[in-house]
Amino acid sequence: MTPEIGLTQTSRHARHGSNIGQPLTRRDGILKVRGEAPYAADQHPAGMLHAVLAVSTIARGRVTFLDVNAAKSHPGVVDVMTPAHKPPLAEDPDAKTNPFMFRMELLQNDAVRYAYQPIAVVIAETLEAATEGAALLAPTYEIQPARVGLDSNDSFVPPAVGVGHPAVIERGDVEAGLASASKRIEAIYETPAQYHNAMEPHAIVAAWDGDALSIDTPTQGLAMAQGRIAGLFGLSADKIHIRSPFLGGGFGSKGLISGPQILGIMAARLVGKPVKLVFRREQMYGPVGHRAPTRQRLRVGADGEGRLAALDHHAKITSSSFDDFFEPAADASHTLYASPAIRSSHEAVRVDTGTPLFMRAPGEATGSIALESAIDEMASACGIDPLDFRLKNYAEVEPISGKPFSSKALRQCYAQGAERFGWSKRPPAPRQMRDEAGFLVGWGMGTATFPALMFQGAARAVVRSDGSGVMETGAHDMGQGAWTALAQIAADGLGLDLDRVEFRSGTSDLPDAGIAGGSAHTATAGMAIHNAGAAVIAKLADLATSDQRSPLFGAGNAGVIARDGRLFRRDDETRGDSYVDILTRAGLTEIEARGTGTANPAAQADYAMHAHGAVFVEVKVDPDLGQVRVTRAVGAFAAGRIINPRLVRSQLFGGMIWGVSFALHEEAVIDRRSGRIMNPNLAEYHVPVNADVPSLDVLLVDEHDPHVNALGIKGVGEIGVTGSAGAVANAVWHATGVRVRRFPIRIDDLVVGHQ
Amino acid sequence: MKTFDYVRPASVSDAVAAATEPGAAYLAAGTNLLDLMKGGITRPDRLVDITRVPGLDRIEPMPDGGLRIGALVRNADLAHDAEFARSYPSVAEALLSGASAQLRNAATVGGNLLQRTRCAYFYDTASACNKREPGSGCDARIGENRLHAVLGWSDACIATHPSDFAVPLVALDAVVEIAGKTGRREVALEDFHRLPGDTPERESVLEPGELLVALRLPAEARGFSAHARYLKVRERTSYAFAVVSAAAALRIENGAIRDARLALGGVAAKPWRARSAEKLLEGQRPDAASFRRAAEAALADAKPSGDNEFKIELAQRVLVRALLLALAGTPKRVPALPASPFSSPAGAFA
Ligand SMILES: Cc1cc2nc3c(=O)[nH]c(=O)nc-3n(C[C@H](O)[C@H](O)[C@H](O)COP(=O)(O)OP(=O)(O)OC[C@H]3O[C@@H](n4cnc5c(N)ncnc54)[C@H](O)[C@@H]3O)c2cc1C
Ligand code: SF4
């Protein structure tokens, strides 16, 4: 809650009147810089013990022995939780009653289904003792050969991909389109397994009090976590109180509560004391999801004028041996380019890893780098500039559905981005540009897109007789700035200045704000806040307009507007009444109302809703040594109403850097025999450092969308990744003439003679 | 973590005495050792913290014009020592190309030279690794080994030595001073690290308990300061270990190479001095052709140890480029992206 955690209440950037649209700095910024923002692992309730996971070193098989005695006799070790010794659960962790319920390993048996799977939990008085206890368990295994990689098992057509999307969709006749095309390309692109690697490792501090459970843990979905825990422990949800005021990143890995977090709760139950469990970095490479590796085949046909005749996108992906999540990579071809025939299809292989899950732009990121590369290859085959080619194939309606777009300012994105970048000076052939030092220079572009989604959220608004307001919703700040952006919406919704609003968020006892995922959080929670604000204002207006002592008496509900803590007659703004006076006269200390935010099904049926963008990238490549560096990137994005341009730019910067990372850096190196990930740490699992991205430019393109929701918000969390990764790949081609189709692009690929 | 003793000796002789016991390990800044301990890769019974031993943190000019650098001098302090950077610019550049600013502020000279390999199988205690557990095998040999050694490796171990610092040092004939139970000795850095052979667990010539007390750079090495560079190819612009690196230093007289010093990093279990290539260059005109011939000679004995054949060609190119950079002249200041190909001045390409 705001006062407790000490958020900045005012901002020197705050303006009177509308808060929405102002570039306020983060209200949690000072706290974070000072290290005072309380993350879960910072909590130390009295009497707390430390739990450490013992994880499997094999990827498939059975644990045959754990030296529990050795662990227990280590000084400080209190207990060892194993399949034979653990508190009972009310629900089978392998049960799956809805697609958002993922199977987890809660020591239900001795099976090992992937490397880094928890196989025991050691609880001790100190972290060091628990760590050593875990090492002393020295497990032995019955090992079965691990299935590693896209060719290690039979493939099948998954029942659905992503969240309930058909695995195969065809519109038009792709084969006929290809047959009729005058230009055809067919290419295979590969993307590796990637891990979320949020800066903050997953952590939980759990304390039981009878059958009441108090938890500090980072989560992108408070209500879903609460529900899952309630099911597993047979509790009613209101017995479970979760605090998650800050997340040090999540990127999807904290969307659903993970098995090891539940193990922390079980450990606390077992020992009857509060327990803290913090993942080690390598323990984040198994049970919290990842982006599945893909092998994508694109077949593209175009007519003599460079118009697409067919687009066939096939993706082979992996999932785990025991659960279903299928990266919807090929769906990336549904929305961007007009083609009379489009097919997306998926094929999956079960391998011995943790279950892949949502990771920032799931499907869109993997699919987009392949699609944007293929479009670039086709543009080159047709002898057309990549931007002109994209404009030629601009989708006026959503290609896969034929629906009109609720709004689409992509043309403006292309134009503004190209102008800022200087794209018109690009020579068409590759390997034409050098800088003064002799580095190869290449320019590439990609189109960005991400669906404008909404989940369901609720909020509660209060206006107090001292003229202040309260807004409550259990939203999640993963670093994206919910504490700030949602408070801005709250202030406008309540007709108050930001410093008059107490914005409460981040705990499970507040109204459910919906999951912070799918780039939908600001839209969902924001609409709930907006509607709760409108509802409480309507109540105030009722009071005023029916009170003879009010200057607003008789104005009627529709006839007032709220601003600066007052209601005004819409037709005569000289007549107004303050919240203080309205409530005081009514003898009320406060008045409250609730609101919900959810998508409008009618609008969804009629319109395709997406954010769009265009990304332009310059790379330099050492012609002999193959080292690549992105020297410039410009992204122009149209994503509906921008609540806070400062925060939105940061999101888009982050997304674009992620795109650079996708194209050039990120890869989980998996040992082909053992199935273990060999680089499960931030020294060896590379993401870009500052020196890798010297210049970034984000343009926010105006877009008014009357259909997505009343606030016109589309969401910006994920779109920056899409388009960017392909733009980097295309720029590398343009610099070198070498088309690398396996990502990340490596030095080996570019050292001539070893392509 | 395993419980261990912690001692903080106040003199070199106390340190040596404390570290001679089996299971003891010296602790300098701990940027490598503590990671290894947390991962269970090394499990010492006793840490001998040498950071309070007096006298090991000095940079001292020697009467003969050389420079003596104490084992506890921090990487950053050394790199930013003006006199040092002027005299041995490629060493400063190598230092600044390593790790991150935070790590360099902590890491010591001795710790840098004695850091362990970054072979992932060495770090993964579930893998077979002859270096970590002699006789257990080498999983890297048949595993993910694109970045492993192409020179001097054996079937027992194909790991590389990760230090950047050591590469120009070995080129410039640095010497290390060692203190042991029986007194002091000195060893050329070139002979300090060992190739794996059948005993990859023995990475240097240090005997149990021996302490590296100082590093010496000879006066003669200053003669290269006008033409000395370090070049490091890596998978991101900063904060990554070398895929391949090279140190090149030239003395040019009357348009010909009077003397050349070359070493490679990231290719072998030790910083790899390329003496045959140096010989080829002596008396030659410094140009791309002679550099290429030298580079080919330097890699003549190279062979892939796995999916790393590209490193053989890459190493030659890195060497050629490092020579071209050295020929172009040492920049007045260490470039903003030290040792990066992207910091080359104009015209450095072959
Ligand atoms: C993320 C990361 C990235 C890195 N990147 C690079 C890089 O790009 N290039 C690079 O060169 N290095 C890199 N390093 C390695 C870094 O340079 C070393 O960790 C550091 O130099 C070690 O110094 P230290 O003082 O911390 O040694 P410690 O960790 O204290 O010791 C290392 C080893 O040396 C032994 N030791 C230390 N001092 C002595 C002595 N005087 N006599 C005998 N034995 C001794 C210790 O027992 C231990 O075995 C990186 C490290 C990390 C963690
Ligand atoms: S290469 Fe050397 S360090 Fe790596 S696993 Fe093999 S023996 Fe161990």
PDB file of N, CA and C in Angstrom, chain A residues 507-558:
ATOM      1  N   THR A 507      -1.273  -6.473  -3.849  1.00  0.00           N
ATOM      2  CA  THR A 507      -1.559  -7.530  -2.872  1.00  0.00           C
ATOM      3  C   THR A 507      -2.858  -8.231  -3.246  1.00  0.00           C
ATOM      4  N   SER A 508      -2.982  -9.463  -2.760  1.00  0.00           N
ATOM      5  CA  SER A 508      -4.085 -10.314  -3.209  1.00  0.00           C
ATOM      6  C   SER A 508      -5.405  -9.998  -2.520  1.00  0.00           C
ATOM      7  N   ASP A 509      -5.391  -9.151  -1.474  1.00  0.00           N
ATOM      8  CA  ASP A 509      -6.670  -8.827  -0.831  1.00  0.00           C
ATOM      9  C   ASP A 509      -7.386  -7.683  -1.543  1.00  0.00           C
ATOM     10  N   LEU A 510      -6.779  -7.164  -2.573  1.00  0.00           N
ATOM     11  CA  LEU A 510      -7.403  -6.093  -3.347  1.00  0.00           C
ATOM     12  C   LEU A 510      -8.180  -6.716  -4.515  1.00  0.00           C
ATOM     13  N   PRO A 511      -9.052  -5.948  -5.132  1.00  0.00           N
ATOM     14  CA  PRO A 511      -9.767  -6.509  -6.284  1.00  0.00           C
ATOM     15  C   PRO A 511      -8.791  -7.030  -7.338  1.00  0.00           C
ATOM     16  N   ASP A 512      -9.149  -8.116  -7.976  1.00  0.00           N
ATOM     17  CA  ASP A 512      -8.292  -8.785  -8.959  1.00  0.00           C
ATOM     18  C   ASP A 512      -8.093  -7.893 -10.181  1.00  0.00           C
ATOM     19  N   ALA A 513      -6.839  -7.568 -10.446  1.00  0.00           N
ATOM     20  CA  ALA A 513      -6.548  -6.686 -11.583  1.00  0.00           C
ATOM     21  C   ALA A 513      -6.277  -7.458 -12.864  1.00  0.00           C
ATOM     22  N   GLY A 514      -6.383  -8.789 -12.787  1.00  0.00           N
ATOM     23  CA  GLY A 514      -6.057  -9.589 -13.971  1.00  0.00           C
ATOM     24  C   GLY A 514      -4.562  -9.798 -14.058  1.00  0.00           C
ATOM     25  N   ILE A 515      -4.170 -10.769 -14.845  1.00  0.00           N
ATOM     26  CA  ILE A 515      -2.762 -11.124 -14.956  1.00  0.00           C
ATOM     27  C   ILE A 515      -1.993 -10.020 -15.682  1.00  0.00           C
ATOM     28  N   ALA A 516      -0.765  -9.782 -15.252  1.00  0.00           N
ATOM     29  CA  ALA A 516       0.102  -8.835 -15.969  1.00  0.00           C
ATOM     30  C   ALA A 516       0.832  -9.614 -17.042  1.00  0.00           C
ATOM     31  N   GLY A 517       0.200  -9.745 -18.167  1.00  0.00           N
ATOM     32  CA  GLY A 517       0.764 -10.512 -19.271  1.00  0.00           C
ATOM     33  C   GLY A 517       0.035 -10.127 -20.531  1.00  0.00           C
ATOM     34  N   GLY A 518       0.492 -10.670 -21.632  1.00  0.00           N
ATOM     35  CA  GLY A 518      -0.191 -10.417 -22.894  1.00  0.00           C
ATOM     36  C   GLY A 518      -0.235  -8.936 -23.242  1.00  0.00           C
ATOM     37  N   SER A 519       0.655  -8.149 -22.664  1.00  0.00           N
ATOM     38  CA  SER A 519       0.663  -6.689 -22.881  1.00  0.00           C
ATOM     39  C   SER A 519      -0.699  -6.077 -22.586  1.00  0.00           C
ATOM     40  N   ALA A 520      -1.453  -6.720 -21.682  1.00  0.00           N
ATOM     41  CA  ALA A 520      -2.840  -6.313 -21.483  1.00  0.00           C
ATOM     42  C   ALA A 520      -3.092  -5.678 -20.127  1.00  0.00           C
ATOM     43  N   HIS A 521      -2.044  -5.497 -19.344  1.00  0.00           N
ATOM     44  CA  HIS A 521      -2.295  -5.119 -17.950  1.00  0.00           C
ATOM     45  C   HIS A 521      -2.795  -3.687 -17.827  1.00  0.00           C
ATOM     46  N   THR A 522      -2.169  -2.773 -18.543  1.00  0.00           N
ATOM     47  CA  THR A 522      -2.599  -1.384 -18.434  1.00  0.00           C
ATOM     48  C   THR A 522      -4.021  -1.232 -18.967  1.00  0.00           C
ATOM     49  N   ALA A 523      -4.319  -1.942 -20.052  1.00  0.00           N
ATOM     50  CA  ALA A 523      -5.678  -1.860 -20.595  1.00  0.00           C
ATOM     51  C   ALA A 523      -6.682  -2.468 -19.614  1.00  0.00           C
ATOM     52  N   THR A 524      -6.369  -3.643 -19.081  1.00  0.00           N
ATOM     53  CA  THR A 524      -7.332  -4.340 -18.230  1.00  0.00           C
ATOM     54  C   THR A 524      -7.515  -3.624 -16.889  1.00  0.00           C
ATOM     55  N   ALA A 525      -6.396  -3.472 -16.166  1.00  0.00           N
ATOM     56  CA  ALA A 525      -6.496  -2.824 -14.861  1.00  0.00           C
ATOM     57  C   ALA A 525      -6.889  -1.364 -15.038  1.00  0.00           C
ATOM     58  N   GLY A 526      -6.377  -0.757 -16.097  1.00  0.00           N
ATOM     59  CA  GLY A 526      -6.696   0.647 -16.356  1.00  0.00           C
ATOM     60  C   GLY A 526      -8.185   0.845 -16.594  1.00  0.00           C
ATOM     61  N   MET A 527      -8.783  -0.043 -17.353  1.00  0.00           N
ATOM     62  CA  MET A 527     -10.225   0.083 -17.591  1.00  0.00           C
ATOM     63  C   MET A 527     -11.026  -0.183 -16.320  1.00  0.00           C
ATOM     64  N   ALA A 528     -10.566  -1.110 -15.497  1.00  0.00           N
ATOM     65  CA  ALA A 528     -11.252  -1.355 -14.223  1.00  0.00           C
ATOM     66  C   ALA A 528     -11.199  -0.096 -13.361  1.00  0.00           C
ATOM     67  N   ILE A 529     -10.042   0.517 -13.336  1.00  0.00           N
ATOM     68  CA  ILE A 529      -9.850   1.751 -12.558  1.00  0.00           C
ATOM     69  C   ILE A 529     -10.722   2.862 -13.122  1.00  0.00           C
ATOM     70  N   HIS A 530     -10.675   2.996 -14.424  1.00  0.00           N
ATOM     71  CA  HIS A 530     -11.458   4.028 -15.097  1.00  0.00           C
ATOM     72  C   HIS A 530     -12.955   3.861 -14.771  1.00  0.00           C
ATOM     73  N   ASN A 531     -13.417   2.625 -14.851  1.00  0.00           N
ATOM     74  CA  ASN A 531     -14.840   2.382 -14.595  1.00  0.00           C
ATOM     75  C   ASN A 531     -15.191   2.532 -13.119  1.00  0.00           C
ATOM     76  N   ALA A 532     -14.287   2.118 -12.244  1.00  0.00           N
ATOM     77  CA  ALA A 532     -14.550   2.316 -10.813  1.00  0.00           C
ATOM     78  C   ALA A 532     -14.614   3.804 -10.505  1.00  0.00           C
ATOM     79  N   GLY A 533     -13.681   4.563 -11.114  1.00  0.00           N
ATOM     80  CA  GLY A 533     -13.689   6.015 -10.926  1.00  0.00           C
ATOM     81  C   GLY A 533     -14.993   6.609 -11.420  1.00  0.00           C
ATOM     82  N   ALA A 534     -15.397   6.194 -12.610  1.00  0.00           N
ATOM     83  CA  ALA A 534     -16.644   6.723 -13.178  1.00  0.00           C
ATOM     84  C   ALA A 534     -17.824   6.385 -12.271  1.00  0.00           C
ATOM     85  N   ALA A 535     -17.786   5.181 -11.696  1.00  0.00           N
ATOM     86  CA  ALA A 535     -18.916   4.752 -10.859  1.00  0.00           C
ATOM     87  C   ALA A 535     -18.986   5.562  -9.574  1.00  0.00           C
ATOM     88  N   VAL A 536     -17.842   5.834  -8.987  1.00  0.00           N
ATOM     89  CA  VAL A 536     -17.876   6.604  -7.730  1.00  0.00           C
ATOM     90  C   VAL A 536     -18.236   8.057  -8.020  1.00  0.00           C
ATOM     91  N   ILE A 537     -17.788   8.562  -9.151  1.00  0.00           N
ATOM     92  CA  ILE A 537     -18.170   9.928  -9.534  1.00  0.00           C
ATOM     93  C   ILE A 537     -19.682   9.996  -9.775  1.00  0.00           C
ATOM     94  N   ALA A 538     -20.209   8.941 -10.391  1.00  0.00           N
ATOM     95  CA  ALA A 538     -21.662   8.916 -10.638  1.00  0.00           C
ATOM     96  C   ALA A 538     -22.426   8.949  -9.317  1.00  0.00           C
ATOM     97  N   LYS A 539     -21.902   8.254  -8.320  1.00  0.00           N
ATOM     98  CA  LYS A 539     -22.563   8.277  -7.007  1.00  0.00           C
ATOM     99  C   LYS A 539     -22.503   9.666  -6.394  1.00  0.00           C
ATOM    100  N   LEU A 540     -21.317  10.273  -6.512  1.00  0.00           N
ATOM    101  CA  LEU A 540     -21.176  11.639  -6.000  1.00  0.00           C
ATOM    102  C   LEU A 540     -22.144  12.572  -6.710  1.00  0.00           C
ATOM    103  N   ALA A 541     -22.229  12.383  -8.017  1.00  0.00           N
ATOM    104  CA  ALA A 541     -23.114  13.235  -8.812  1.00  0.00           C
ATOM    105  C   ALA A 541     -24.566  13.029  -8.383  1.00  0.00           C
ATOM    106  N   ASP A 542     -24.919  11.791  -8.106  1.00  0.00           N
ATOM    107  CA  ASP A 542     -26.264  11.495  -7.598  1.00  0.00           C
ATOM    108  C   ASP A 542     -26.553  12.290  -6.332  1.00  0.00           C
ATOM    109  N   LEU A 543     -25.559  12.225  -5.417  1.00  0.00           N
ATOM    110  CA  LEU A 543     -25.720  12.944  -4.154  1.00  0.00           C
ATOM    111  C   LEU A 543     -25.919  14.435  -4.414  1.00  0.00           C
ATOM    112  N   ALA A 544     -25.055  14.978  -5.281  1.00  0.00           N
ATOM    113  CA  ALA A 544     -25.077  16.423  -5.492  1.00  0.00           C
ATOM    114  C   ALA A 544     -26.347  16.863  -6.207  1.00  0.00           C
ATOM    115  N   THR A 545     -26.668  16.160  -7.260  1.00  0.00           N
ATOM    116  CA  THR A 545     -27.773  16.645  -8.092  1.00  0.00           C
ATOM    117  C   THR A 545     -29.120  16.433  -7.401  1.00  0.00           C
ATOM    118  N   SER A 546     -29.127  15.574  -6.370  1.00  0.00           N
ATOM    119  CA  SER A 546     -30.405  15.415  -5.667  1.00  0.00           C
ATOM    120  C   SER A 546     -30.420  16.194  -4.347  1.00  0.00           C
ATOM    121  N   ASP A 547     -29.366  16.985  -4.131  1.00  0.00           N
ATOM    122  CA  ASP A 547     -29.280  17.758  -2.894  1.00  0.00           C
ATOM    123  C   ASP A 547     -29.566  19.224  -3.208  1.00  0.00           C
ATOM    124  N   GLN A 548     -30.660  19.715  -2.611  1.00  0.00           N
ATOM    125  CA  GLN A 548     -31.085  21.079  -2.936  1.00  0.00           C
ATOM    126  C   GLN A 548     -30.057  22.130  -2.566  1.00  0.00           C
ATOM    127  N   ARG A 549     -29.174  21.775  -1.628  1.00  0.00           N
ATOM    128  CA  ARG A 549     -28.175  22.760  -1.207  1.00  0.00           C
ATOM    129  C   ARG A 549     -27.005  22.832  -2.194  1.00  0.00           C
ATOM    130  N   SER A 550     -26.971  21.919  -3.125  1.00  0.00           N
ATOM    131  CA  SER A 550     -25.830  21.890  -4.061  1.00  0.00           C
ATOM    132  C   SER A 550     -26.082  22.782  -5.264  1.00  0.00           C
ATOM    133  N   PRO A 551     -25.050  23.488  -5.699  1.00  0.00           N
ATOM    134  CA  PRO A 551     -25.171  24.270  -6.953  1.00  0.00           C
ATOM    135  C   PRO A 551     -25.496  23.372  -8.141  1.00  0.00           C
ATOM    136  N   LEU A 552     -25.326  22.072  -7.941  1.00  0.00           N
ATOM    137  CA  LEU A 552     -25.565  21.152  -9.059  1.00  0.00           C
ATOM    138  C   LEU A 552     -26.960  20.549  -9.001  1.00  0.00           C
ATOM    139  N   PHE A 553     -27.731  20.986  -8.052  1.00  0.00           N
ATOM    140  CA  PHE A 553     -29.049  20.375  -7.871  1.00  0.00           C
ATOM    141  C   PHE A 553     -29.824  20.404  -9.185  1.00  0.00           C
ATOM    142  N   GLY A 554     -30.317  19.208  -9.551  1.00  0.00           N
ATOM    143  CA  GLY A 554     -31.141  19.135 -10.744  1.00  0.00           C
ATOM    144  C   GLY A 554     -30.382  18.995 -12.047  1.00  0.00           C
ATOM    145  N   ALA A 555     -29.023  18.934 -11.962  1.00  0.00           N
ATOM    146  CA  ALA A 555     -28.261  18.886 -13.219  1.00  0.00           C
ATOM    147  C   ALA A 555     -28.380  17.547 -13.934  1.00  0.00           C
ATOM    148  N   GLY A 556     -28.704  16.529 -13.159  1.00  0.00           N
ATOM    149  CA  GLY A 556     -28.810  15.208 -13.809  1.00  0.00           C
ATOM    150  C   GLY A 556     -27.425  14.597 -13.964  1.00  0.00           C
ATOM    151  N   ASN A 557     -27.369  13.295 -13.881  1.00  0.00           N
ATOM    152  CA  ASN A 557     -26.094  12.590 -13.888  1.00  0.00           C
ATOM    153  C   ASN A 557     -25.222  12.897 -15.085  1.00  0.00           C
ATOM    154  N   ALA A 558     -25.828  12.827 -16.241  1.00  0.00           N
ATOM    155  CA  ALA A 558     -25.037  12.991 -17.457  1.00  0.00           C
ATOM    156  C   ALA A 558     -24.531  14.413 -17.586  1.00  0.00           C
TER     157      ALA A 558
END
